[in-house]
Short mmCIF file of C-alpha atoms (C1' of nucleotides) in Angstrom, two decimals:
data_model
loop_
_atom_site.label_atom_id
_atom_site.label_comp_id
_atom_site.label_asym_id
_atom_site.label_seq_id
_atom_site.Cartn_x
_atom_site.Cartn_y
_atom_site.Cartn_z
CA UNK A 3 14.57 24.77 37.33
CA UNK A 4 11.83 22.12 36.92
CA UNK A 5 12.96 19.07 35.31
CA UNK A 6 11.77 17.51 31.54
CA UNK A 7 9.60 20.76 30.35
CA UNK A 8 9.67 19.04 26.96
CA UNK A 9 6.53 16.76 28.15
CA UNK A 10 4.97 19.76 29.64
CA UNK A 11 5.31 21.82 26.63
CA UNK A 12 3.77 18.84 24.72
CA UNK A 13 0.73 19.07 27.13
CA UNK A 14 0.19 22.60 26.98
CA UNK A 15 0.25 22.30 22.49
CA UNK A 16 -1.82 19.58 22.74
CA UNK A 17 -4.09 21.36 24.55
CA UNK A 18 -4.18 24.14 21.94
CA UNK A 19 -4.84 21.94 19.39
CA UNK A 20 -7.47 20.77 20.73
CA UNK A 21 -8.63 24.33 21.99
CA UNK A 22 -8.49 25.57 18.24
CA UNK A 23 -5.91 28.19 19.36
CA UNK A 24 -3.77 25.96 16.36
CA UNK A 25 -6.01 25.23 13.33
CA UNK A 26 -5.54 22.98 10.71
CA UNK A 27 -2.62 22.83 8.96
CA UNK A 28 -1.22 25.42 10.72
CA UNK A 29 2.40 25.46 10.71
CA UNK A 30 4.17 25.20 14.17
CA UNK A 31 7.21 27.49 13.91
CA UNK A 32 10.07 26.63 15.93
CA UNK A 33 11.45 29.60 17.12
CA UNK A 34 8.24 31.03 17.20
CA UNK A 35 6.90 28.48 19.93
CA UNK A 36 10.30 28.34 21.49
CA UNK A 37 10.18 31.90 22.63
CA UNK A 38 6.95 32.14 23.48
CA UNK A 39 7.56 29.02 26.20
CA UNK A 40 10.65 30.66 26.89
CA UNK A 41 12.80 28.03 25.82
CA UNK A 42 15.26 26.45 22.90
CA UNK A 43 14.36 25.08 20.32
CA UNK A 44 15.82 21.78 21.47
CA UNK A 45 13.19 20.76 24.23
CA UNK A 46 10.64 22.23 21.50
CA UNK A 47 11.28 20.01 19.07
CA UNK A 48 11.25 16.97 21.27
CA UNK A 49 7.79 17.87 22.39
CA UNK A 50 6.71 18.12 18.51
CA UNK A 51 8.16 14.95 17.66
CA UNK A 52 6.25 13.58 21.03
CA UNK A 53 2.92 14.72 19.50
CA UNK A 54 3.82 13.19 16.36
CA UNK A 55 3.49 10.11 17.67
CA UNK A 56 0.18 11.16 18.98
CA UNK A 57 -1.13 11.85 15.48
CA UNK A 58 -1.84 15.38 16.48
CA UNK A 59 0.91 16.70 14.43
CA UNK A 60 2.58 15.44 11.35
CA UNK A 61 6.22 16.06 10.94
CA UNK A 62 7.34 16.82 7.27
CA UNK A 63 11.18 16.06 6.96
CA UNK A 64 13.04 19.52 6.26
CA UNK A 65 9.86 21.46 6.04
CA UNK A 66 8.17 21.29 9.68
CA UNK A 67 5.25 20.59 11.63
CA UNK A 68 1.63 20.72 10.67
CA UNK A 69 -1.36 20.21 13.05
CA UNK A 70 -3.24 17.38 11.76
CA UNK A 71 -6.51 17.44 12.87
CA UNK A 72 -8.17 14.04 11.27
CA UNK A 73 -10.70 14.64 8.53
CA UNK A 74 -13.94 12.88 7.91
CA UNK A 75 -12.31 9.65 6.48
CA UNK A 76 -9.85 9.23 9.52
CA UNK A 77 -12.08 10.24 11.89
CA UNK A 78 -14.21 7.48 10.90
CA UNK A 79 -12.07 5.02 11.23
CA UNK A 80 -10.63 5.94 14.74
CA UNK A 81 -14.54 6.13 16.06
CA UNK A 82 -14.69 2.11 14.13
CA UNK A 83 -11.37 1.41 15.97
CA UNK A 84 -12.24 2.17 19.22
CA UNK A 85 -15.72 0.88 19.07
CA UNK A 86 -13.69 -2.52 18.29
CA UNK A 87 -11.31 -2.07 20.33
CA UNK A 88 -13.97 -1.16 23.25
CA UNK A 89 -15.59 -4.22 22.34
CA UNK A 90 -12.40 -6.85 22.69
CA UNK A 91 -11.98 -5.17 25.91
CA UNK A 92 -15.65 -5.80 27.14
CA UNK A 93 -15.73 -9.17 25.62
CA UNK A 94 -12.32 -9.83 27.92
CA UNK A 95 -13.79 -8.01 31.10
CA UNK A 96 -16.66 -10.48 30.98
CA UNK A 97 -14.27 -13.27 31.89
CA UNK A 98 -12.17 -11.54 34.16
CA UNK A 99 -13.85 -8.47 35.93
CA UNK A 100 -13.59 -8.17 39.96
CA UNK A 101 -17.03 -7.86 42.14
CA UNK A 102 -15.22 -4.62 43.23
CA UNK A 103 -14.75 -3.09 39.38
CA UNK A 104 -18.31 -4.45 38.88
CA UNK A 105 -19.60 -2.51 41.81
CA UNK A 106 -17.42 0.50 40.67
CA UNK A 107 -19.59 0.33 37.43
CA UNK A 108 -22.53 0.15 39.00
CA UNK A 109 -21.82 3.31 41.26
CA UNK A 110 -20.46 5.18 38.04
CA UNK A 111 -24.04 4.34 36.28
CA UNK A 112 -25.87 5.90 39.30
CA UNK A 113 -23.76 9.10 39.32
CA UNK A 114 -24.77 9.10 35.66
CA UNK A 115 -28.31 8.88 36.51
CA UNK A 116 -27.89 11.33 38.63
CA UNK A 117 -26.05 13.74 36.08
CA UNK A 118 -28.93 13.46 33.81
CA UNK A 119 -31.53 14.19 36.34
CA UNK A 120 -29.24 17.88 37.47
CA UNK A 121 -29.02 17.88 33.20
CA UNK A 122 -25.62 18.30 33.83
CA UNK A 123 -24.08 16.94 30.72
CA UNK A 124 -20.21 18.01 32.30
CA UNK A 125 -20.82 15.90 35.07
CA UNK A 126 -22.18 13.37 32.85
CA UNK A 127 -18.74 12.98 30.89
CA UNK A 128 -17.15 12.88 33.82
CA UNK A 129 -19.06 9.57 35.32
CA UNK A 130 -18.87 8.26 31.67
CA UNK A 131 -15.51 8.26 31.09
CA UNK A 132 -14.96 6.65 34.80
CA UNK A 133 -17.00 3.89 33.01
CA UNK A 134 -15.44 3.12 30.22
CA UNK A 135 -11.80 3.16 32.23
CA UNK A 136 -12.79 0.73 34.11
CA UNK A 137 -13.61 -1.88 31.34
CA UNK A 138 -10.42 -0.86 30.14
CA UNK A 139 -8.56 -2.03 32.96
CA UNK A 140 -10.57 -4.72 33.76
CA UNK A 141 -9.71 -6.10 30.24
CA UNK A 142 -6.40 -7.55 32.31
CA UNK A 143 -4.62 -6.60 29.12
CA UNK A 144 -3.30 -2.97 30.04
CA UNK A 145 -1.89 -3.30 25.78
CA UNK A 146 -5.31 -2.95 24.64
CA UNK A 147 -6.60 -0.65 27.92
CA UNK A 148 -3.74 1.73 26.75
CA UNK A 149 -4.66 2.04 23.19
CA UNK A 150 -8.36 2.16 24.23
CA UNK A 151 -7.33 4.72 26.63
CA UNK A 152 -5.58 6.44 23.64
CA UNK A 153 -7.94 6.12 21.43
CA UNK A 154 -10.48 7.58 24.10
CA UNK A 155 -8.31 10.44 24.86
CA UNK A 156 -7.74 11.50 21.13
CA UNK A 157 -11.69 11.64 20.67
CA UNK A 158 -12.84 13.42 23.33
CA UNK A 159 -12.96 16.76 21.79
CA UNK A 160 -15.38 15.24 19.01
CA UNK A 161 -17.14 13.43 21.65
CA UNK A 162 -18.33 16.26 23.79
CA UNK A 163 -20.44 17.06 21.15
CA UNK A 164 -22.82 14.29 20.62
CA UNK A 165 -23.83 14.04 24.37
CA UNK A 166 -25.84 17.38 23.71
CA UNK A 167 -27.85 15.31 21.06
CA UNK A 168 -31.49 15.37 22.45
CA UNK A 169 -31.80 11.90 24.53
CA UNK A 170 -28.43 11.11 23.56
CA UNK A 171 -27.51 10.94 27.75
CA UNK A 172 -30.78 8.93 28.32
CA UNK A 173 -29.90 6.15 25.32
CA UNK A 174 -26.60 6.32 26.43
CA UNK A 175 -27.18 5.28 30.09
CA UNK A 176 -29.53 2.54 29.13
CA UNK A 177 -27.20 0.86 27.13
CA UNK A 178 -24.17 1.31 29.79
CA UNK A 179 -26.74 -1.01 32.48
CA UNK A 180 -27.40 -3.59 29.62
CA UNK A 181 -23.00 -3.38 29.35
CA UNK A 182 -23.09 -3.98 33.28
CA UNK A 183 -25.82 -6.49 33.05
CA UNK A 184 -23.91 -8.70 30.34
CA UNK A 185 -20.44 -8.18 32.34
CA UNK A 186 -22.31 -9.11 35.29
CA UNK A 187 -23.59 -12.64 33.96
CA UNK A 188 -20.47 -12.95 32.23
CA UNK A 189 -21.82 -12.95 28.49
CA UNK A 190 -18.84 -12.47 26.57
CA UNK A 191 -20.63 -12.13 23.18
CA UNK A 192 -23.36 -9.78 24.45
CA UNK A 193 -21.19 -7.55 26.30
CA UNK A 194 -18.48 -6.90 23.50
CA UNK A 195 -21.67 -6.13 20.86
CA UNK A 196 -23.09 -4.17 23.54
CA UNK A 197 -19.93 -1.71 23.73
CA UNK A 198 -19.42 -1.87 20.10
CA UNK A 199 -22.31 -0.54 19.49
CA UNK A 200 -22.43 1.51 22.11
CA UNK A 201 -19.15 3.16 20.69
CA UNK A 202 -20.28 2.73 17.12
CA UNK A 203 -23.55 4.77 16.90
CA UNK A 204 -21.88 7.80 17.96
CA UNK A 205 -20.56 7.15 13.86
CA UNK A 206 -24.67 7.52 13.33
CA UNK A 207 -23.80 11.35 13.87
CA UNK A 208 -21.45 11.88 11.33
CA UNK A 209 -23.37 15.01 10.62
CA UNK A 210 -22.75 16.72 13.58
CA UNK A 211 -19.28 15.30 13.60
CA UNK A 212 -18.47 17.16 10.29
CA UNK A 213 -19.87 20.36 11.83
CA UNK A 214 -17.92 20.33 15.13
CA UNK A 215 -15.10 19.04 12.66
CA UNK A 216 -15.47 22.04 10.05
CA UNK A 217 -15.27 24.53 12.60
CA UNK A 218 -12.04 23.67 14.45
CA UNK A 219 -10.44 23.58 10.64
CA UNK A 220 -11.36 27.54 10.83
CA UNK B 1 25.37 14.77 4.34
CA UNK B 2 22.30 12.49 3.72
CA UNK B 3 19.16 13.41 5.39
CA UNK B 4 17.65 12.72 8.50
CA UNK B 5 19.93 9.84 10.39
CA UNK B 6 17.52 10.06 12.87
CA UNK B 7 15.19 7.19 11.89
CA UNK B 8 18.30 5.45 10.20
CA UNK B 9 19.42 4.95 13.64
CA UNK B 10 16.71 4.25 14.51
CA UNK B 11 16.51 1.57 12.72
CA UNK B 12 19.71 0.32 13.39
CA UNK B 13 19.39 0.58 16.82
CA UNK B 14 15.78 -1.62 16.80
CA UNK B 15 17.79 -3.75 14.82
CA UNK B 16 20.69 -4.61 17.66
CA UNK B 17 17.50 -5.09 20.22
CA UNK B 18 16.55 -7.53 17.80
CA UNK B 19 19.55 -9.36 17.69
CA UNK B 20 20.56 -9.68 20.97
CA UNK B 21 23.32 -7.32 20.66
CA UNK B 22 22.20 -5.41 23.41
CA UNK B 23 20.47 -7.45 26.13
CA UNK B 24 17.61 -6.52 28.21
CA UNK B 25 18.39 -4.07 30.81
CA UNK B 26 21.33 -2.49 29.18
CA UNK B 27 21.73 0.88 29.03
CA UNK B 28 21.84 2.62 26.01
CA UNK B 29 24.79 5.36 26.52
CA UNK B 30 24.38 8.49 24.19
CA UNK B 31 28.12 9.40 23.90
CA UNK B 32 28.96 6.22 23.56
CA UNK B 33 26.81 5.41 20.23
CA UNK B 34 26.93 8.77 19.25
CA UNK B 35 30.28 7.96 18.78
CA UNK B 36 29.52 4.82 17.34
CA UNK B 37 27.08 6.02 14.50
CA UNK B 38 29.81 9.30 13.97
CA UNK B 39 26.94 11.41 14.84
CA UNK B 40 26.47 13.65 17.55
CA UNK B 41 24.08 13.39 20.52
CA UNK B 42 21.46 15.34 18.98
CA UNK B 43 20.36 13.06 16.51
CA UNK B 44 20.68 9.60 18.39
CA UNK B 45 18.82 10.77 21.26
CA UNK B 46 16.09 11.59 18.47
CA UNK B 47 16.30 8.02 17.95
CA UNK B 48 15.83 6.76 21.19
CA UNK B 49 12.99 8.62 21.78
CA UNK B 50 11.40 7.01 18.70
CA UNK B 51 12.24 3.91 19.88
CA UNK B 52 10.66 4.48 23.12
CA UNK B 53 7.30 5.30 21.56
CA UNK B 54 7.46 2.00 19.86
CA UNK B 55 8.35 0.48 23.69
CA UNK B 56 11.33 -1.34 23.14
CA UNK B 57 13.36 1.19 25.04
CA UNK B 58 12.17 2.75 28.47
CA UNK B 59 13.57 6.64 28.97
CA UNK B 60 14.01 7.05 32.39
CA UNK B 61 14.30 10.92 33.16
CA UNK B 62 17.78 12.04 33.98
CA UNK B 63 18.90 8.59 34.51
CA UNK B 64 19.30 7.38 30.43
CA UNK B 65 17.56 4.63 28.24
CA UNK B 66 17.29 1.74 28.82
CA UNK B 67 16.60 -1.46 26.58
CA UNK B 68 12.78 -3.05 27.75
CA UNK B 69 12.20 -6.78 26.22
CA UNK B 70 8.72 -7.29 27.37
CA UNK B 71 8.08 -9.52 30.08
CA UNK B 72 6.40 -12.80 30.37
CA UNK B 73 3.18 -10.90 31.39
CA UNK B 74 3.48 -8.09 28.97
CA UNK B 75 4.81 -10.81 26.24
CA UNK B 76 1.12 -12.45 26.88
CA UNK B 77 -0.79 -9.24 26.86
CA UNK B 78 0.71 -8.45 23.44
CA UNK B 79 -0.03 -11.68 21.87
CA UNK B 80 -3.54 -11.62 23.05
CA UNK B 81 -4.18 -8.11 21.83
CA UNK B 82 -3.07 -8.96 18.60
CA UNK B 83 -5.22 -12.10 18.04
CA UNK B 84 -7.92 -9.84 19.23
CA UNK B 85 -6.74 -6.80 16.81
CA UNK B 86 -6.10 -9.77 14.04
CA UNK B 87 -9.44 -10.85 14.75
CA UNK B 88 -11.14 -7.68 13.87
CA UNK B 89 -9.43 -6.98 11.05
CA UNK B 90 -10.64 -10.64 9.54
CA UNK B 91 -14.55 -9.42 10.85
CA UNK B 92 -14.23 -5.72 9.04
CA UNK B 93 -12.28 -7.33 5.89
CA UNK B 94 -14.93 -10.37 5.43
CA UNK B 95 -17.33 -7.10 4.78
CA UNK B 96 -14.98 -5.07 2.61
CA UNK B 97 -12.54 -7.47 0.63
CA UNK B 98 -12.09 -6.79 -3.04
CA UNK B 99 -11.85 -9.85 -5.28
CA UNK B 100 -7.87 -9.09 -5.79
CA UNK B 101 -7.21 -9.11 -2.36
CA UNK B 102 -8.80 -12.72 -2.18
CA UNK B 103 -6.69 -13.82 -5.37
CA UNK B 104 -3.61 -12.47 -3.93
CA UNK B 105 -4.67 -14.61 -0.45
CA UNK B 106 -4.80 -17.57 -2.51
CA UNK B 107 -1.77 -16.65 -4.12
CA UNK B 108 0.39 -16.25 -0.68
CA UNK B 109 -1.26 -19.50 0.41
CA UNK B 110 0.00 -21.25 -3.03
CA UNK B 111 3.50 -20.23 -1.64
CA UNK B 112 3.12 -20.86 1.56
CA UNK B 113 2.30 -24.33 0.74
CA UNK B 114 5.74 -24.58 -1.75
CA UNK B 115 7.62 -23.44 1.07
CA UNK B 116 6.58 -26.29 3.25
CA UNK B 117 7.25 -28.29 0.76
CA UNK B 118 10.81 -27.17 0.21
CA UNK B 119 10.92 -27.27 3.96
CA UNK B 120 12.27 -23.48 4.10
CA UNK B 121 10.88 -21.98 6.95
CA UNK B 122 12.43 -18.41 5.79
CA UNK B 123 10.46 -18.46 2.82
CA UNK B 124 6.99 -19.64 4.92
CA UNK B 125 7.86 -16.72 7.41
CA UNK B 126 7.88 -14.66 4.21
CA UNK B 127 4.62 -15.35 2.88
CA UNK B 128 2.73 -16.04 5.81
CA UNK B 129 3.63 -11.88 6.86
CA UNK B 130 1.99 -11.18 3.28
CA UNK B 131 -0.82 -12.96 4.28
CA UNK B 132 -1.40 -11.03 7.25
CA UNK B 133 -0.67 -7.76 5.80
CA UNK B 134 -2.84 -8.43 2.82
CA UNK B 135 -5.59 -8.37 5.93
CA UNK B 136 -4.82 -6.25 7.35
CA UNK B 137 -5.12 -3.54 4.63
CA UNK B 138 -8.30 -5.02 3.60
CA UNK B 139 -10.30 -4.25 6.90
CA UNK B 140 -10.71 -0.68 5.21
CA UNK B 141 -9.39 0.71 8.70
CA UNK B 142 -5.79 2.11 8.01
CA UNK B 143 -5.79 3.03 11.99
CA UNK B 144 -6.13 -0.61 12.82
CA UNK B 145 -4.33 -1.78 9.90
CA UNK B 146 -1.40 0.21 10.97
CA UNK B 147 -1.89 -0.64 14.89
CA UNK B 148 -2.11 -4.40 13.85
CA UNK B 149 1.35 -3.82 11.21
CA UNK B 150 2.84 -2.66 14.67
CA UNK B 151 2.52 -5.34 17.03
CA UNK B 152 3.15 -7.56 14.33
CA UNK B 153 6.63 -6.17 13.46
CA UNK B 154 7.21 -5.75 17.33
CA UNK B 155 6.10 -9.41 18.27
CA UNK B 156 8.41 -10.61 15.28
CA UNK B 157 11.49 -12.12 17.02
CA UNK B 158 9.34 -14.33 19.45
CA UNK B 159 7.04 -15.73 16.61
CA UNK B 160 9.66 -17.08 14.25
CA UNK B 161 10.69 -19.48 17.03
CA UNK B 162 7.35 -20.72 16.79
CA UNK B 163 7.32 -21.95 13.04
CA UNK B 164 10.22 -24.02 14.03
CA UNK B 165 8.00 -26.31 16.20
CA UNK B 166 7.10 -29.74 14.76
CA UNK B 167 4.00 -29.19 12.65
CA UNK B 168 3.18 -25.84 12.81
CA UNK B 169 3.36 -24.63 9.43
CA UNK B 170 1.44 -27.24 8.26
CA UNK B 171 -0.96 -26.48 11.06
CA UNK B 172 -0.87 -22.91 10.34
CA UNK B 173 -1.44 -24.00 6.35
CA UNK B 174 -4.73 -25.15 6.67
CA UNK B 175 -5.85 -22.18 9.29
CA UNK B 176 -4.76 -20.15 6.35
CA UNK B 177 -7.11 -21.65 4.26
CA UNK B 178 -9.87 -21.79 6.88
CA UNK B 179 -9.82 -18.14 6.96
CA UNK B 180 -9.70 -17.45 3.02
CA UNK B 181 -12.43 -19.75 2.74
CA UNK B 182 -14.15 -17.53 5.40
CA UNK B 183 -13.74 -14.08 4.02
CA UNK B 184 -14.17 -15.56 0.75
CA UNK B 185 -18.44 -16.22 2.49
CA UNK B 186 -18.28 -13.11 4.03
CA UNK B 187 -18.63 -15.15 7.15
CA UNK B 188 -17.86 -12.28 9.54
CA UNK B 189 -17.93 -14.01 13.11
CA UNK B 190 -16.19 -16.93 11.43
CA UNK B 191 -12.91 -14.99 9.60
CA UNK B 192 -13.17 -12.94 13.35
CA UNK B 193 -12.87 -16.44 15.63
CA UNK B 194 -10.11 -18.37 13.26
CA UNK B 195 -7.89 -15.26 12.86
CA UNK B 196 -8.36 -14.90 16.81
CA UNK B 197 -7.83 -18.48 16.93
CA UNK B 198 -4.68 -18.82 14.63
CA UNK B 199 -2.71 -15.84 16.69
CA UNK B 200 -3.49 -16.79 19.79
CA UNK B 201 -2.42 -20.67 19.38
CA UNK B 202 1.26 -19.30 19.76
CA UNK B 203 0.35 -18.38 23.25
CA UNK B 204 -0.33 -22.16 23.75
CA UNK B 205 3.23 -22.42 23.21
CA UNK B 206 4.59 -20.36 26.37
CA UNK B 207 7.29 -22.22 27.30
CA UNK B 208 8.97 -21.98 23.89
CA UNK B 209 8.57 -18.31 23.97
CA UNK B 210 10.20 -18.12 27.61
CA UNK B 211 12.95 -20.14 26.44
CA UNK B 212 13.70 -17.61 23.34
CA UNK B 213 12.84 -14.62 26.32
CA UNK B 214 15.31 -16.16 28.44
CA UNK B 215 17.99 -16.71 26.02
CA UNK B 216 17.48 -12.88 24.65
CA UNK B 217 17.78 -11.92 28.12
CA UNK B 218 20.95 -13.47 28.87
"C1'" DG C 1 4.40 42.82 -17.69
"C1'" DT C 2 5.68 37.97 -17.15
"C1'" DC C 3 8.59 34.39 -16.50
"C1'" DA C 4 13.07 32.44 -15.11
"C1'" DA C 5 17.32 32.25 -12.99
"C1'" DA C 6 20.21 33.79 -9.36
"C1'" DT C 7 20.69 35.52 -4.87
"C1'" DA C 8 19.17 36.35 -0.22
"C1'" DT C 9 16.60 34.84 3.67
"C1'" DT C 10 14.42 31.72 6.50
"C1'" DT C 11 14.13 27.29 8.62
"C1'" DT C 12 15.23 22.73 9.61
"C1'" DG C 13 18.77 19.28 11.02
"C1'" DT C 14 23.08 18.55 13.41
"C1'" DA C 15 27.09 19.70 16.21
"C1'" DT C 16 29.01 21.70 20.10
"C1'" DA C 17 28.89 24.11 24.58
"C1'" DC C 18 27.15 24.61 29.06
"C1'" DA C 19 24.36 23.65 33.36
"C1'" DA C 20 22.19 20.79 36.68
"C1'" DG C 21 21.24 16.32 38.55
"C1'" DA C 22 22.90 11.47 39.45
"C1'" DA C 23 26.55 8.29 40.42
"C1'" DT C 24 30.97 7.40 42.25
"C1'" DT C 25 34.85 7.74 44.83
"C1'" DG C 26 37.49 9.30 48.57
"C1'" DT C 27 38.00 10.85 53.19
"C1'" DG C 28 37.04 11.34 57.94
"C1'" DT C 29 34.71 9.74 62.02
"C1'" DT C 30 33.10 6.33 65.20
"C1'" DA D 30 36.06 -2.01 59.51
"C1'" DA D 31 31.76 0.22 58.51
"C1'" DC D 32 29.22 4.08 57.77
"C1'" DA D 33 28.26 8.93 56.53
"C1'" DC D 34 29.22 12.80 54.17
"C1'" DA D 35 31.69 15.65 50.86
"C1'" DA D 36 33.92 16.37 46.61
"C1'" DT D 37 34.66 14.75 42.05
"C1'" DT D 38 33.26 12.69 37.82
"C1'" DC D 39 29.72 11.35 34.55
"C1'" DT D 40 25.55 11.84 32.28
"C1'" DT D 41 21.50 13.87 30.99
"C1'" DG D 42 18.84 18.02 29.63
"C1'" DT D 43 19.04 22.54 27.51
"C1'" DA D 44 21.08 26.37 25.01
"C1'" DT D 45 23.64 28.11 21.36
"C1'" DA D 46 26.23 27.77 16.98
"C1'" DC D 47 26.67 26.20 12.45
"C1'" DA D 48 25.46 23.80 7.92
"C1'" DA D 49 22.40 22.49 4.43
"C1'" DA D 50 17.98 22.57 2.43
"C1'" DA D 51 13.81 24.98 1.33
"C1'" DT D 52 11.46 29.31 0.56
"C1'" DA D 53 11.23 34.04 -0.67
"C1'" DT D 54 13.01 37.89 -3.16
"C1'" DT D 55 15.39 40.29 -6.50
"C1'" DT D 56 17.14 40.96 -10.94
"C1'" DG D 57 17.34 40.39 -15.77
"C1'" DA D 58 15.78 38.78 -20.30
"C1'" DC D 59 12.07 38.52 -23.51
#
DNA sequence: GTCAAATATTTTGTATACAAGAATTGTGTT
DNA sequence: AACACAATTCTTGTATACAAAATATTTGAC
């Protein structure tokens, strides 16, 4: 018998949330979920209350637990958050980042390149998220490179979307080397606007955010 | 039977952290409290999990909980990322404040400034929070409002050491008004660098902080 | 037929029971 | 006496049982 399923059992509802197996507002019934993981409702619960936390769920006292997918409002502000947040952390990299992570950033931007010449957009988030990690952690606050992470993390879904904007990859990569470039020099100022911006116009789309938004309500 | 002693405990629980009543290190037995609160395990280990989203408590699989005072490091990381999350709330709110906001500002000031003269720290403490808050709320962001609410609430213990120090309210006075003054212009960068400026100060003050780190750890 | 109150059912929150892993103690060997 | 290993004891993680609240259903009055 494995140990701790309760995380794992987290994992795998997350993952249906964010699947769309578990719609908006759903209800997630107890017993229901328990059986069908083969467990009690004990480990369940603690995995529910775990996603809570996450946002993903929202935990009515003696009524249960609803998926919670953020609408339009929310979802703006967590794309805001993160394109501060993103931006603190770049503005503290610039002091503080290693040849080595600088290096790392530079390689990243090349596999990027190279994604967009295959026009493989996959391979493209891949490279891109390596990126952004890495001014996470060289932030040298691993606070803020966790809730960026977070933050990151809880996005993605809506995220995938606006790469397949037309040029979005090619805009995008031009503004990660002018991020690199203003690490590089060690322009605090430049590189934190950079990245804010970089996050922000992604809230330029709300459009297309609405429409990837309206159909996982569904 | 009242509902949901879950949080309650919580509560309590944070509460004893606080105090010192349980020191860093110290395992937190179930039975034991269970006892303690006249609940069963069910509920209290509810609680701990809560309490280990919020960090204060580490949950080690199969080996128990365990109560997690942040380190010097982490104690650093934490102050910085707030002065940086403080920071941004000042930017956003210089945008988006509504004219109550900025008389109820002036207001907490106005009280700040009897409490200094009353020389009753308490009552400074008091209306210094409502200051923040009041920012907080106004940045229009209730993610970062409620991320900044947290790591205010969770840095609380090592901050009210700091107003004890000779000067510092009346330091921290006239930041206070600096920043009103600010948002008041809609100076965005300028609100962003004093709020930065006014949270991070306390780091200044390290060896104060290790003392009351020390003492809590004791 | 509609609405309301009462009853039945479902579902959450909590207590207890049990199982498996960790810690501890005791014993035997060198 | 020191170490290693085994058995015991504790403690956590999970399952089941029970209680109270919320929801659904039935019944009765108008």
């Amino acid at each position: 018998m494995e140990q701790r399923r309760a995380d794992t059992i987290a994992e795998e509802l997350e993952e249906r949330i964010f699947d769309g197996t578990f719609a908006n507002g759903d209800r997630l019934d107890e017993v229901r979920l328990a059986d069908q993981f083969g467990v009690s409702r004990t480990p369940l619960r603690e995995a529910l209350q775990r996603l809570s936390r996450s946002g993903l769920v929202e935990l009515i006292p003696r009524r249960g637990a609803f998926v919670r997918q953020p609408g339009p409002v929310e979802l703006l502000e967590l794309f805001e958050a993160m394109a501060e947040i993103e931006g603190v952390c770049g503005r503290l990299a610039s002091k503080r980042i290693t040849d080595a992570a600088l290096a790392d950033l530079h390689d990243a931007n090349r596999r990027c390149m190279a994604a967009i010449e295959a026009q493989d957009p996959d391979a493209y988030y891949r490279e891109n998220e390596r990126f952004h990690m890495i001014i996470y952690q060289q932030s040298g606050n691993s606070f803020l490179a966790g809730e960026a992470q977070a933050l990151h993390r809880r996005l993605k879904p809506f995220r995938r979307h606006q790469l397949r904007l037309r040029g979005r990859m090619a805009q995008s990569m031009r503004e990660h080397e002018a991020i690199v470039e203003a690490l590089e020099q060690g322009q605090a100022d430049v590189a934190m606007q950079a990245l804010r911006a970089h996050v922000a116009i992604q809230v330029e789309h709300v459009h297309s955010l609405m429409a990837s938004l309206k159909s996982a309500a569904e």
